[in-house]
Every structure is written in C-alpha cells, then in structure tokens.
CSV table of C-alpha atoms in Angstrom, one decimal:
chain,number,residue,atom,x,y,z
A,284,UNK,CA,-26.5,21.9,28.5
A,285,UNK,CA,-27.2,21.9,32.2
A,286,UNK,CA,-29.9,20.7,34.6
A,287,UNK,CA,-28.8,19.6,38.0
A,288,UNK,CA,-25.1,19.5,38.5
A,289,UNK,CA,-23.5,17.8,41.5
A,290,UNK,CA,-19.9,17.8,42.5
A,291,UNK,CA,-17.6,16.1,43.3
A,292,UNK,CA,-18.7,12.8,41.8
A,293,UNK,CA,-16.4,10.9,44.3
A,294,UNK,CA,-15.3,12.2,47.7
A,295,UNK,CA,-13.3,10.6,50.5
A,296,UNK,CA,-13.5,11.8,54.1
A,297,UNK,CA,-11.5,11.0,57.1
A,298,UNK,CA,-13.3,10.4,60.4
A,299,UNK,CA,-14.2,13.7,62.1
A,300,UNK,CA,-14.1,15.8,59.0
A,301,UNK,CA,-16.9,17.9,57.6
A,302,UNK,CA,-17.4,17.7,53.8
A,303,UNK,CA,-19.7,19.8,51.5
A,304,UNK,CA,-21.4,18.5,48.5
A,305,UNK,CA,-22.3,20.9,45.8
A,306,UNK,CA,-25.6,21.1,43.9
A,307,UNK,CA,-26.2,23.7,41.2
A,308,UNK,CA,-29.2,24.0,38.9
A,309,UNK,CA,-30.1,26.1,35.9
A,310,UNK,CA,-33.7,24.9,35.5
A,311,UNK,CA,-35.2,27.7,37.6
A,312,UNK,CA,-36.6,25.2,40.1
A,313,UNK,CA,-37.9,26.8,43.3
A,314,UNK,CA,-37.9,23.5,45.2
A,315,UNK,CA,-34.7,21.5,45.7
A,316,UNK,CA,-34.0,18.2,47.6
A,317,UNK,CA,-31.2,16.1,49.0
A,318,UNK,CA,-31.6,12.3,49.2
A,319,UNK,CA,-29.4,9.6,50.5
A,320,UNK,CA,-29.3,6.3,48.7
A,321,UNK,CA,-28.1,3.1,50.4
A,322,UNK,CA,-28.2,-0.4,48.8
A,323,UNK,CA,-31.7,-1.9,49.1
A,324,UNK,CA,-33.2,1.1,50.9
A,325,UNK,CA,-34.4,3.3,48.1
A,326,UNK,CA,-34.0,7.1,48.5
A,327,UNK,CA,-34.4,8.8,51.9
A,328,UNK,CA,-35.0,12.5,52.2
A,329,UNK,CA,-32.3,14.5,54.1
A,330,UNK,CA,-33.4,18.1,53.6
A,331,UNK,CA,-35.5,20.1,51.2
A,332,UNK,CA,-36.0,23.8,50.3
A,333,UNK,CA,-39.1,25.2,48.7
A,334,UNK,CA,-37.7,28.7,48.4
A,335,UNK,CA,-34.5,30.8,48.8
A,336,UNK,CA,-33.5,31.3,52.5
A,337,UNK,CA,-35.8,28.6,53.7
A,338,UNK,CA,-35.3,24.8,54.2
A,339,UNK,CA,-36.8,22.0,56.1
A,340,UNK,CA,-35.6,18.7,57.6
A,341,UNK,CA,-36.4,15.5,56.0
A,342,UNK,CA,-36.6,12.0,57.4
A,343,UNK,CA,-32.9,11.6,58.2
A,344,UNK,CA,-31.5,15.2,58.8
A,345,UNK,CA,-29.4,14.4,61.8
A,346,UNK,CA,-25.7,15.0,61.1
A,347,UNK,CA,-26.4,17.0,58.0
A,348,UNK,CA,-26.8,20.8,57.3
A,349,UNK,CA,-27.8,22.8,54.2
A,350,UNK,CA,-28.1,26.4,53.0
A,351,UNK,CA,-30.1,28.1,50.3
A,352,UNK,CA,-28.7,31.5,49.8
A,353,UNK,CA,-29.5,31.6,46.1
A,354,UNK,CA,-32.0,29.8,43.9
A,355,UNK,CA,-29.4,28.1,41.8
A,356,UNK,CA,-27.4,26.5,44.7
A,357,UNK,CA,-28.3,24.0,47.5
A,358,UNK,CA,-25.1,22.7,49.1
A,359,UNK,CA,-25.2,19.8,51.6
A,360,UNK,CA,-22.7,19.5,54.4
A,361,UNK,CA,-22.1,16.1,55.9
A,362,UNK,CA,-20.8,16.9,59.4
A,363,UNK,CA,-18.7,14.8,61.8
A,364,UNK,CA,-21.9,14.1,63.8
A,365,UNK,CA,-23.2,11.8,61.0
A,366,UNK,CA,-22.1,8.4,62.2
A,367,UNK,CA,-22.5,6.5,59.0
A,368,UNK,CA,-21.9,8.9,56.1
A,369,UNK,CA,-20.7,6.5,53.5
A,370,UNK,CA,-23.5,6.6,50.8
A,371,UNK,CA,-24.6,7.9,47.4
A,372,UNK,CA,-26.0,11.4,47.7
A,373,UNK,CA,-28.5,12.7,45.2
A,374,UNK,CA,-29.7,16.3,44.6
A,375,UNK,CA,-33.0,17.0,42.8
A,376,UNK,CA,-35.0,19.9,41.6
A,377,UNK,CA,-38.8,19.8,41.3
A,378,UNK,CA,-40.4,20.7,37.9
A,379,UNK,CA,-43.6,22.6,37.3
A,380,UNK,CA,-45.6,19.3,37.1
A,381,UNK,CA,-44.2,18.2,40.4
A,382,UNK,CA,-41.7,15.7,38.9
A,383,UNK,CA,-38.2,15.4,40.3
A,384,UNK,CA,-35.1,16.0,38.2
A,385,UNK,CA,-32.0,14.4,39.7
A,386,UNK,CA,-28.3,15.1,39.4
A,387,UNK,CA,-25.7,12.4,38.7
A,388,UNK,CA,-25.0,11.9,42.4
A,389,UNK,CA,-22.0,12.2,44.7
A,390,UNK,CA,-20.5,9.1,46.2
A,391,UNK,CA,-19.0,9.7,49.7
A,392,UNK,CA,-16.7,7.2,51.3
A,393,UNK,CA,-15.4,7.5,54.9
A,394,UNK,CA,-11.8,6.2,55.3
B,89,UNK,CA,-43.0,1.8,58.7
B,90,UNK,CA,-42.4,1.5,55.0
B,91,UNK,CA,-44.9,3.8,53.2
B,92,UNK,CA,-44.3,2.3,49.8
B,93,UNK,CA,-43.6,-1.4,49.4
B,94,UNK,CA,-42.0,-2.8,46.2
B,95,UNK,CA,-41.5,-6.3,44.8
B,96,UNK,CA,-39.6,-8.2,43.6
B,97,UNK,CA,-36.2,-7.0,44.9
B,98,UNK,CA,-34.6,-8.4,41.7
B,99,UNK,CA,-35.9,-9.7,38.4
B,100,UNK,CA,-34.3,-11.5,35.6
B,101,UNK,CA,-36.1,-11.5,32.2
B,102,UNK,CA,-35.2,-12.8,28.8
B,103,UNK,CA,-35.0,-10.4,25.9
B,104,UNK,CA,-38.4,-9.8,24.4
B,105,UNK,CA,-40.2,-10.8,27.6
B,106,UNK,CA,-42.5,-8.8,29.9
B,107,UNK,CA,-41.0,-7.3,33.1
B,108,UNK,CA,-43.5,-6.6,35.9
B,109,UNK,CA,-42.7,-4.7,39.1
B,110,UNK,CA,-45.3,-4.2,41.8
B,111,UNK,CA,-45.8,-1.5,44.4
B,112,UNK,CA,-48.3,-1.1,47.2
B,113,UNK,CA,-49.0,1.9,49.4
B,114,UNK,CA,-50.8,2.7,52.7
B,115,UNK,CA,-51.7,6.3,52.6
B,116,UNK,CA,-54.9,7.0,50.6
B,117,UNK,CA,-54.0,10.7,50.4
B,118,UNK,CA,-51.2,10.0,47.9
B,119,UNK,CA,-52.1,11.6,44.6
B,120,UNK,CA,-49.2,11.1,42.3
B,121,UNK,CA,-47.3,7.9,41.5
B,122,UNK,CA,-44.1,8.0,39.4
B,123,UNK,CA,-41.6,5.4,38.3
B,124,UNK,CA,-37.9,6.2,38.1
B,125,UNK,CA,-35.2,4.3,36.2
B,126,UNK,CA,-31.6,4.4,37.5
B,127,UNK,CA,-28.5,3.1,35.8
B,128,UNK,CA,-25.4,2.3,37.9
B,129,UNK,CA,-23.5,5.4,39.0
B,130,UNK,CA,-26.2,7.7,37.7
B,131,UNK,CA,-29.1,9.7,39.2
B,132,UNK,CA,-32.7,8.4,38.7
B,133,UNK,CA,-34.7,9.6,35.7
B,134,UNK,CA,-38.5,9.9,35.5
B,135,UNK,CA,-39.9,7.1,33.4
B,136,UNK,CA,-43.6,7.4,33.6
B,137,UNK,CA,-46.2,8.6,36.2
B,138,UNK,CA,-49.9,8.3,36.9
B,139,UNK,CA,-52.5,9.9,39.0
B,140,UNK,CA,-55.2,7.9,40.9
B,141,UNK,CA,-58.1,9.0,38.6
B,142,UNK,CA,-56.6,6.9,35.8
B,143,UNK,CA,-56.4,3.1,35.8
B,144,UNK,CA,-53.7,2.7,33.2
B,145,UNK,CA,-51.1,4.9,31.4
B,146,UNK,CA,-49.0,3.7,28.5
B,147,UNK,CA,-45.9,5.3,27.0
B,148,UNK,CA,-44.2,3.3,24.4
B,149,UNK,CA,-43.2,-0.1,25.9
B,150,UNK,CA,-43.9,1.1,29.5
B,151,UNK,CA,-47.3,0.9,31.1
B,152,UNK,CA,-48.5,1.7,34.6
B,153,UNK,CA,-51.5,-0.1,35.9
B,154,UNK,CA,-53.2,1.4,38.9
B,155,UNK,CA,-55.7,-0.2,41.3
B,156,UNK,CA,-57.0,2.4,43.7
B,157,UNK,CA,-59.2,0.1,45.7
B,158,UNK,CA,-56.3,-2.3,46.3
B,159,UNK,CA,-53.8,0.6,46.8
B,160,UNK,CA,-51.4,-1.0,44.3
B,161,UNK,CA,-49.7,0.0,41.1
B,162,UNK,CA,-47.4,-1.8,38.8
B,163,UNK,CA,-44.9,-1.1,36.0
B,164,UNK,CA,-45.0,-3.3,32.9
B,165,UNK,CA,-42.1,-3.3,30.4
B,166,UNK,CA,-43.2,-5.0,27.2
B,167,UNK,CA,-40.6,-6.5,24.8
B,168,UNK,CA,-37.9,-6.0,27.4
B,169,UNK,CA,-34.4,-5.2,26.1
B,170,UNK,CA,-30.9,-5.6,27.5
B,171,UNK,CA,-30.8,-1.7,27.6
B,172,UNK,CA,-33.7,-1.8,30.1
B,173,UNK,CA,-31.4,-3.4,32.7
B,174,UNK,CA,-31.4,-0.9,35.5
B,175,UNK,CA,-32.9,-0.4,39.0
B,176,UNK,CA,-36.5,0.8,39.0
B,177,UNK,CA,-38.1,2.8,41.9
B,178,UNK,CA,-41.7,3.5,42.5
B,179,UNK,CA,-42.7,6.5,44.5
B,180,UNK,CA,-45.7,8.3,45.9
B,181,UNK,CA,-46.4,11.9,46.7
B,182,UNK,CA,-49.1,13.8,48.7
B,183,UNK,CA,-51.0,13.6,51.9
B,184,UNK,CA,-49.0,14.8,54.9
B,185,UNK,CA,-45.9,14.5,52.8
B,186,UNK,CA,-47.1,17.5,50.7
B,187,UNK,CA,-44.9,17.9,47.7
B,188,UNK,CA,-42.3,15.4,49.0
B,189,UNK,CA,-41.9,11.9,47.7
B,190,UNK,CA,-41.8,8.5,49.4
B,191,UNK,CA,-39.7,5.9,47.5
B,192,UNK,CA,-39.9,2.2,47.3
B,193,UNK,CA,-36.7,0.2,47.9
B,194,UNK,CA,-36.1,-0.5,44.3
B,195,UNK,CA,-36.1,-3.5,41.9
B,196,UNK,CA,-32.9,-4.5,40.0
B,197,UNK,CA,-33.9,-5.7,36.6
B,198,UNK,CA,-31.6,-7.7,34.4
B,199,UNK,CA,-32.7,-8.5,30.8
B,200,UNK,CA,-30.7,-11.3,29.3
B,201,UNK,CA,-29.7,-11.1,25.6
C-alpha cells in the first residue's frame, strides 16, 4: 500500500502559530504539488517542486513555505503570515503521463 | 481571471439519467484536459482525460466530448448511479503553465435513488 500520504488529517492552529503539513510519497514521482481547496473555488496551486532541492511558487504562495530535501517528502508550512489559513490542503505527485495523484488531504482550522 | 470555467455549480440527476458537466477555457496552448472526481473528505482522483487531437473519449459510463474550435469540453456520465454522487473538477494543462494544472471551480453532483 502507499501512494501519497498526508498527515495529519485534521489540524487546529491558534492565531500566530506556524504549522507544518506532511506529505510523503512512495511512487517515485519527481514532481510534487501543494494545493489549497476552498468551497466553490476549485484547487489553487501554492507551491510545486520538479526536483529535489528545488521548488517554485504557485498562484497563492504568500504565507506558505516548503522544502524538498528528499524525493519522497514535500512538507508545507503554513506560517503566521497567512491571514486566512483555514482550508483543505492537498498534496499531489505527478505520474509519468502527467496525471496528478492526490493524497487524502489535511484540513486546517484556525481557532 | 478564471482560466477554466465550469458549469453548472451543482447538478441533481435521477438514477439512470445522464449527467452533463461543461467546461470552457481561454488559453489555446492547453494540451491536456483531465476530469477529477472527489468524494467528501477525500482527495480528487483522476477519472478520465483527453488531448485536443481527439474529439471524444469513452471509458465505461464516462465520456469526454471535446470541441477545440469552441474551446469547450464536457463530461457525460451515462446511467448515473447514487455512487457517482461527488464533486467533479475539470482541469487544463500546458501553455505558460507548463506541467502545472488550472482547475475549474467544481460541480457537485447528486444522483437520487
């Protein structure tokens, strides 16, 4: 079993705290992505990484940071600078044909 | 500016009926158009995809129709079942987005038993 594994599934954050969402994959994908999902807005790209030790900002990168120190892992940190962080966060890897494989998601709620 | 427009926002269909979801795009450089299915609390899963050199692709009860000149594509679900009740997203890739995807806002489908 495996694929794209996200944790935790649910996370609560107080105002001013940084939180880190984990994304691990065993599919040998080079490219990995982080999306944010809000009701009625589809998926918006936060950050992506095409290769280890390299990553690029997406459409809504402000208030977020990532790292890609190894191929299997692409964690996302939601910083205190993100003014509206409550959302459903999705990590994905890109297959050989270009298709995206998503994890189960992490729901972040700010208290 | 919304690169991919999707309609309707929500759709209710009787069991056995045909569900039709439409998408339109602006960027003629897009070269890959997938549809994703998402159940509540889960990540989206690839349902079916098409490239612009093909006008139609069918996989089981799911069909994509693609109209390149109109810059539109649609998902048809034949013999809709209650288990098809989910949110469906169209997407597009290519052009100045490279390998990245642009997603439509989603359609919530409810199939009544």
